[in-house]
XYZ file of C-alpha atoms in Angstrom:
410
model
C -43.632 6.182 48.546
C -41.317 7.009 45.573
C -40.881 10.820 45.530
C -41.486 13.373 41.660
C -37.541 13.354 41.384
C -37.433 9.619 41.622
C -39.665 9.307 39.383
C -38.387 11.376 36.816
C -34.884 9.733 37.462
C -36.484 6.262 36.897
C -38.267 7.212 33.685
C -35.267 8.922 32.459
C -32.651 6.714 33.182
C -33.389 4.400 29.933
C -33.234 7.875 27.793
C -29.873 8.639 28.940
C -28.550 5.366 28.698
C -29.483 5.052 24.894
C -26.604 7.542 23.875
C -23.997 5.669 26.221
C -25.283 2.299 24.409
C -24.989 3.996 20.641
C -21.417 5.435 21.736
C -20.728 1.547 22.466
C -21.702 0.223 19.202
C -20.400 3.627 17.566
C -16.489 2.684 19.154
C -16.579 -0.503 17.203
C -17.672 1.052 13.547
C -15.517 3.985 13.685
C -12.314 1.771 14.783
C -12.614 -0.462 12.042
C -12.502 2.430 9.317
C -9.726 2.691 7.046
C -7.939 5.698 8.547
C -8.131 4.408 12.614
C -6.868 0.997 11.156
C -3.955 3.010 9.938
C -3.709 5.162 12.709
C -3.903 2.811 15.120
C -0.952 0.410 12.873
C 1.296 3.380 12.999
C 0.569 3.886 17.214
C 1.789 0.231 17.726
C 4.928 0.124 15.156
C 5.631 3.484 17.255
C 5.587 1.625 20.626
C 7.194 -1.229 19.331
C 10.639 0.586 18.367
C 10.063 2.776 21.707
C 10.393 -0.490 23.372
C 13.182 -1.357 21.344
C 14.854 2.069 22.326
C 14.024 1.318 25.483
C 15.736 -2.364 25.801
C 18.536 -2.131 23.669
C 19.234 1.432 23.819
C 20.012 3.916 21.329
C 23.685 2.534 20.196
C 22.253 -0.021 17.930
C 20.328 2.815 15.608
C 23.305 5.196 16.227
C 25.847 2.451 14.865
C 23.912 0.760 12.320
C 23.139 4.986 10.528
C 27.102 5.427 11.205
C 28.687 2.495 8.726
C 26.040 3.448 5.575
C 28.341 4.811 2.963
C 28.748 5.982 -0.125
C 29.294 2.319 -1.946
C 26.229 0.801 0.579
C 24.201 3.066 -0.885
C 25.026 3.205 -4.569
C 24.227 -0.649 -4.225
C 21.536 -0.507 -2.791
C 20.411 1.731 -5.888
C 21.149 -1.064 -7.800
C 19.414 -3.765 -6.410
C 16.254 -1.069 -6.188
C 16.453 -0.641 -9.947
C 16.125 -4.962 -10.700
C 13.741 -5.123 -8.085
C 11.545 -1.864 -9.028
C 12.157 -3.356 -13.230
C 10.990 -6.489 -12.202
C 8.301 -5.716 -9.796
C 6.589 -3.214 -12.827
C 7.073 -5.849 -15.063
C 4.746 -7.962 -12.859
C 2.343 -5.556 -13.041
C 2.114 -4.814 -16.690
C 1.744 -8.798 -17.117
C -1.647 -8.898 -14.906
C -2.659 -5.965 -16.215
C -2.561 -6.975 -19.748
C -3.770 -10.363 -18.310
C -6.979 -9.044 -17.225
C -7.664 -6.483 -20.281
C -5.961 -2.928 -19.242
C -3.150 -1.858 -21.657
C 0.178 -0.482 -19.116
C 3.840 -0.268 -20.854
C 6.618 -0.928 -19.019
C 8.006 2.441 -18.627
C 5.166 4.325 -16.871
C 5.115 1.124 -15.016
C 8.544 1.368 -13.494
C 7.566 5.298 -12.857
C 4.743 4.897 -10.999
C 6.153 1.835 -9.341
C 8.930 3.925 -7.899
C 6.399 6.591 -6.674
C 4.770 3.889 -4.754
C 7.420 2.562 -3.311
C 8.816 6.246 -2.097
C 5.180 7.008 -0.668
C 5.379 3.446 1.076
C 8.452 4.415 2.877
C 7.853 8.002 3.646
C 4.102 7.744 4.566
C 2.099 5.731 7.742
C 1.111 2.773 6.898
C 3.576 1.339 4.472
C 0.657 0.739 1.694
C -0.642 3.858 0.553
C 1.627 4.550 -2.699
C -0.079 1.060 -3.473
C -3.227 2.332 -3.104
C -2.405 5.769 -5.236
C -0.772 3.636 -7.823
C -4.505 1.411 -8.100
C -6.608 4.242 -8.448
C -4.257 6.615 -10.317
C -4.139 3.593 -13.035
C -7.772 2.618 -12.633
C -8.557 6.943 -13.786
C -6.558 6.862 -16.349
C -7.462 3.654 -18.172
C -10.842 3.869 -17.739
C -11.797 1.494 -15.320
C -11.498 2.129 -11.746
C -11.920 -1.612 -10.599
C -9.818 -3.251 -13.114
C -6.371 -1.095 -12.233
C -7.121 -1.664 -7.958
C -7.720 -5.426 -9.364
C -4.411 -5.178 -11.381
C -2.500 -3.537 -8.359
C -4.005 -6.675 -5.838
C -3.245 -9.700 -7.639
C 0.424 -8.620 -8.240
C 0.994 -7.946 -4.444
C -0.761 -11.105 -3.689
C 1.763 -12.890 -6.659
C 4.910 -11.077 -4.822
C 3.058 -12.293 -1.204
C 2.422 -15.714 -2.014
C 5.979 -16.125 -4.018
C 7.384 -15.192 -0.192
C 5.163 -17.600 1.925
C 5.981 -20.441 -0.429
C 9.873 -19.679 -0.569
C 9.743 -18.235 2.936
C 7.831 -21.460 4.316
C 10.013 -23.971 2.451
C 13.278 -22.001 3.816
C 11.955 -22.147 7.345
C 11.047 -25.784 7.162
C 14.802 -26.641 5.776
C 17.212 -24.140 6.450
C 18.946 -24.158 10.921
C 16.821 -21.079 12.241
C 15.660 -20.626 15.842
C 12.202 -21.187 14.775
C 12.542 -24.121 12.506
C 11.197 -26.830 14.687
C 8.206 -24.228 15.883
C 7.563 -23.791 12.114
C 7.831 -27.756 11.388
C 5.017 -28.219 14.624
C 2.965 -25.617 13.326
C 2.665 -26.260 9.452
C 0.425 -28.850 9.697
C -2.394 -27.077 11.864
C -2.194 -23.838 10.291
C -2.367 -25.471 7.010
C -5.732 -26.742 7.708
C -6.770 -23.931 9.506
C -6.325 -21.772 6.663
C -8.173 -23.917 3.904
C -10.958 -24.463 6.556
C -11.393 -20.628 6.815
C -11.287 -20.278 2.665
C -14.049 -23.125 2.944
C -16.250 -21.202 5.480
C -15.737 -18.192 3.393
C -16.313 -19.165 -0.121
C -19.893 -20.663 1.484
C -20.771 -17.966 3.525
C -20.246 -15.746 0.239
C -22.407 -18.469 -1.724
C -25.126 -18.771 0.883
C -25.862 -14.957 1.374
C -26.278 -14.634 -2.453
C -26.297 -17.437 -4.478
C -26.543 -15.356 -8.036
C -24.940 -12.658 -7.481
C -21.897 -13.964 -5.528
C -21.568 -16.654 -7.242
C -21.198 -14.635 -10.292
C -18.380 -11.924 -8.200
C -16.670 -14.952 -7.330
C -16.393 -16.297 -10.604
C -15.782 -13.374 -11.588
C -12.696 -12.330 -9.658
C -11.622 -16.095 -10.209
C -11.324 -15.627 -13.891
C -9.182 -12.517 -13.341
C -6.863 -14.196 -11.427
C -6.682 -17.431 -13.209
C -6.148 -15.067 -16.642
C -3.444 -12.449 -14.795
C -1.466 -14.765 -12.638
C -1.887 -18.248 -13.775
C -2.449 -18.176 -17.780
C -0.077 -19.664 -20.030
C 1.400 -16.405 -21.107
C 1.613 -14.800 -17.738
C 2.354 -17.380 -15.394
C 6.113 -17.503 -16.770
C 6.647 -14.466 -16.261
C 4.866 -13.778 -13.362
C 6.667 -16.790 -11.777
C 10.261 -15.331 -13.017
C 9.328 -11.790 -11.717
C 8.633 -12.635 -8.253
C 11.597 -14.949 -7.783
C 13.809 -12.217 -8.735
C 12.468 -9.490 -6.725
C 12.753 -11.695 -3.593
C 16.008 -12.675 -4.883
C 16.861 -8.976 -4.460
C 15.119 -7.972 -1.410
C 17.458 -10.831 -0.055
C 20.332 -9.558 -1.275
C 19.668 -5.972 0.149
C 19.466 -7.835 3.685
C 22.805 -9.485 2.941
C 24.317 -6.339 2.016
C 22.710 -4.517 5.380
C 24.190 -7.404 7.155
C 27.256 -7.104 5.564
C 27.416 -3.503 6.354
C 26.715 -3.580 10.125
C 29.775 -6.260 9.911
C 27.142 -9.141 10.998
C 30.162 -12.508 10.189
C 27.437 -15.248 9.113
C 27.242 -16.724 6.284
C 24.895 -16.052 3.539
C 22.826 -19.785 4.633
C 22.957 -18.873 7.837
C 21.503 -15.057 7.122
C 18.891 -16.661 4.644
C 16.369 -17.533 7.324
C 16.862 -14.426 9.098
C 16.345 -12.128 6.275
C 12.746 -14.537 5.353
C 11.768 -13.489 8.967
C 12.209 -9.582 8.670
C 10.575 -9.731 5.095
C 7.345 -11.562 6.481
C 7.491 -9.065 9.873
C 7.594 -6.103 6.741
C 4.178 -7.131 5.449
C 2.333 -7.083 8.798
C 0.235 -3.464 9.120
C 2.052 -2.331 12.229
C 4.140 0.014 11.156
C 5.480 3.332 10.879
C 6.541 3.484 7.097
C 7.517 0.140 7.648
C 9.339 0.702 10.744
C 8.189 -1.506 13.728
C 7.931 -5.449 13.205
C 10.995 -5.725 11.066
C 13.454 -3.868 14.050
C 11.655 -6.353 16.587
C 11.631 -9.471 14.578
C 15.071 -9.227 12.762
C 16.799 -8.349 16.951
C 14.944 -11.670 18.475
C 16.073 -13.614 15.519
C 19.711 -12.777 15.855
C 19.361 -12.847 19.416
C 18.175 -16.307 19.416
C 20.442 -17.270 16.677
C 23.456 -16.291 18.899
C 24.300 -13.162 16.984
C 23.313 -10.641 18.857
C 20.312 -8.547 19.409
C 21.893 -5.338 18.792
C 23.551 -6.278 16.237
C 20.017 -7.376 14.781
C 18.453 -4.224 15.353
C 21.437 -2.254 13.455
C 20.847 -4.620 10.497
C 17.309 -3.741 10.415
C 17.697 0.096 11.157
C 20.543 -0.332 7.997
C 18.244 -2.634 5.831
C 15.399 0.253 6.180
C 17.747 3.335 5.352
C 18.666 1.352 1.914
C 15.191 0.302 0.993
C 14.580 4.543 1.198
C 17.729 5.260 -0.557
C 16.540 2.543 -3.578
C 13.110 4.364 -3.841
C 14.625 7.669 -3.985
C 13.939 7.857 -7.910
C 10.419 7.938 -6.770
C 11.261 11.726 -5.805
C 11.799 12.606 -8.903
C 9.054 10.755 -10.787
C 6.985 13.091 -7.896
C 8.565 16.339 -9.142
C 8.707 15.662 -12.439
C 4.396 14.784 -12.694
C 4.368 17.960 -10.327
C 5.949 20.114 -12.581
C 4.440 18.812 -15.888
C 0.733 19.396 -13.908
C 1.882 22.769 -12.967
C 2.852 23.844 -16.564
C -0.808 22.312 -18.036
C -2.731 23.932 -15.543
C -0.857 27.305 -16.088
C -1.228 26.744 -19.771
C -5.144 26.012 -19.164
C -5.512 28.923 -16.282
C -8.301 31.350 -17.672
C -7.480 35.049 -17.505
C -10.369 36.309 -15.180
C -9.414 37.265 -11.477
C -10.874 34.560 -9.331
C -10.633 31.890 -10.964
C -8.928 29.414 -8.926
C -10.372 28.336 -5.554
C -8.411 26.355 -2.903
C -5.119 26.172 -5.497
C -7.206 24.277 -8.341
C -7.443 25.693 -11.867
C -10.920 26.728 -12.863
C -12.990 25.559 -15.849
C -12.014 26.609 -18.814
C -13.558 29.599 -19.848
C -16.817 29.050 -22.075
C -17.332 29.440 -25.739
C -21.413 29.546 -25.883
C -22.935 33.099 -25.929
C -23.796 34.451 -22.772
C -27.601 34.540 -22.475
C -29.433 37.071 -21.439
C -30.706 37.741 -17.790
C -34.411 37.478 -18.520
C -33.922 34.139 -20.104
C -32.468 32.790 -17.113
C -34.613 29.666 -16.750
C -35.272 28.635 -20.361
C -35.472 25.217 -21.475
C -32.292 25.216 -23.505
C -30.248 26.824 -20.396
C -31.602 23.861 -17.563
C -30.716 21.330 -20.572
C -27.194 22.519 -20.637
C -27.038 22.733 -17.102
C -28.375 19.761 -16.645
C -26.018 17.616 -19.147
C -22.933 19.931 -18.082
C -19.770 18.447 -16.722
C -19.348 18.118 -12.903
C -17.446 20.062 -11.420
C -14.691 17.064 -10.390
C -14.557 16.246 -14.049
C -13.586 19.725 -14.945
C -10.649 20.053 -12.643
C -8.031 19.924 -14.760
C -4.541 19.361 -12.220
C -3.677 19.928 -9.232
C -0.666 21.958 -8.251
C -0.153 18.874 -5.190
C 2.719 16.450 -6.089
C 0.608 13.719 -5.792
C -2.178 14.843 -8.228
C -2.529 12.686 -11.246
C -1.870 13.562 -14.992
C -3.726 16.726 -16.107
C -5.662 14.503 -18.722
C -7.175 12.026 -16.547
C -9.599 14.809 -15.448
C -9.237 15.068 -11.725
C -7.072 15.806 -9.104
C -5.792 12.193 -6.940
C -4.540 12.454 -3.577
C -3.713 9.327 -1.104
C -5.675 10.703 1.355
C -8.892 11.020 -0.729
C -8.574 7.595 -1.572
């Protein structure tokens, strides 16, 4: 004969079991946001160079920071410049391809910002993401600039796994026989996963996806593909993987690494396709591991690999230090507009934002508080976000675009 505390235990045992079973299916959700994908990218590029440290030892990063000089790095400026010229270039062609005006100038501006936030923040993407949405506000149209900003990464990506691919399948590297085994299956993998895809995405809704797909199709086909883009899209990608080659070559040639350009090539595809996976800390991580087991394996020594990676990564910062300034120079221009735009009465600023601007209407009376006229004008009145004019943060965006931008509130 079951006892009253039994009983209670047995009837509330399924009541405390239902928050342990929504924590389970919480765990999932929450670690497949944005932010713990990042997070958790930045925890494993951490333990991967700890390892690193670990099995090679400290000498290799020591060494490889020690021959950087003056000339290295004044190079490495160089190459930055054609491959920041080029790579804005790229952009301003799908832009205009897909119907958003961008000139080349505050292209190659915000293009260096990017690339300065990409190597000074987690994650190694988010000056992307800042340079979408910044140009998205100030055209206009928020999901044409993001669409801009994806289809030229995916034209520098693809320009890499088609040189990259035809380099490994060619070129003496220690994985070119793996690579020759495994083209054929991954090939077919990957157009049977775009086939499952494109009919899942038809099946779940026929109209509507049908029209998103054709949608983003026509997009592409008009900013990377069209007769006047493709050119230069085509010539633009070749050159700024021309030069992200030559800033391996140059790393190499610094740590004093004695093969030959040919023999390098292959090495230097490996480390650029270990850059572009989302394990990193600001793109620190694959690249050290990948770039010492390929000159480990090609006889050259992993150390020696690790130094040319550690070298390779302090010259990609150096080449997008002009991002600084494009930073300080928005910064400073914001913080002149918004002092310009400050109104005089105490209190105006909350948090470090400028306040509205001080209005021009005559102040109604007290009694007439809730009159028809005042709820319209209330009611029609610009939102608050809309009337922040800048943003004293270096990574706010122009005073005229109406809002303050942050790559965190992306």
């Amino acid at each position: 004969m079951s006892t009253r505390a039994d009983r209670d235990a047995e009837a509330g045992a399924p009541v405390s079991a239902a928050p342990d079973r929504a924590a389970s299916r919480g765990l999932p959700a929450r670690l497949t946001t944005r932010t713990a994908r990042t997070r958790l990218g930045t925890l494993a590029g951490a333990a991967l160079l700890a390892v690193l440290v670990w099995r090679l030892g400290t000498g290799a990063f020591l060494d490889g920071l020690r021959r950087i000089d003056g000339p290295a790095l004044l190079a490495a400026l160089g190459i930055g410049l054609v491959t920041t010229v080029f790579s804005a270039w790229r952009w301003a062609l799908v832009a205009r391809g897909i119907g958003i005006r961008l000139p080349l100038g505050p292209a190659v501006a915000d293009y260096y910002r990017a690339l300065f936030l990409n190597a000074a923040l987690p994650g190694g993407v988010l000056g992307d993401v800042h340079r979408a949405v910044r140009h998205g506000q100030s055209t206009g149209d928020l999901g044409r600039g993001v669409r801009a900003v994806v289809l030229e990464r995916t034209a520098g990506q693809l320009a890499l796994f088609v040189a990259g691919g035809v380099v490994l399948l060619t070129a003496p590297s220690p994985v070119r026989d793996e690579v020759r085994h495994a083209a054929p299956p991954v090939a077919l993998a990957a157009l049977g996963a775009c086939a499952v895809v494109l009919a899942l995405r038809m099946n779940r809704a026929p109209a509507r996806g049908g029209r998103a797909l054709r949608g983003v199709l026509a997009e592409a086909r008009e900013g990377l593909l069209s007769r006047r883009n493709a050119p230069g899209v085509l010539v633009s990608s070749a050159v700024v993987l021309a030069g992200y080659v030559a800033m391996f070559v140059l790393a190499a040639r610094v740590v004093g690494a004695g093969a030959s350009v040919p023999e390098l090539l292959p090495l230097a595809v490996l480390a650029l396709l270990a850059m572009g996976l989302p394990l990193n800390v600001g793109g620190w991580g694959p690249r050290e591991g990948v770039t010492a087991w390929a000159f480990g394996a090609a006889g050259l020594g992993a150390g020696r690999g690790l130094s040319v990676a550690v070298v390779y990564g302090v010259l990609s910062l150096a080449a997008s230090l002009p991002g600084v300034v494009v930073l300080v120079a928005r910064w400073y221009a914001g913080l002149r507009a918004g002092a310009r735009s400050a109104p005089a009465s105490p209190g105006a600023r909350r948090g470090g934002y400028p306040g509205p601007p001080p209005s021009t209407a005559p102040v109604a009376p007290a009694a007439s508080a809730a009159s028809p006229s005042e709820v319209s004008s209330e009611k029609y009145a610009p939102k608050e976000s809309a009337r922040l004019a800048s943003s004293f943060f270096p990574f706010s965006a122009e005073p005229s675009e109406g809002r303050p931008m942050t790559p965190e509130s992306v």
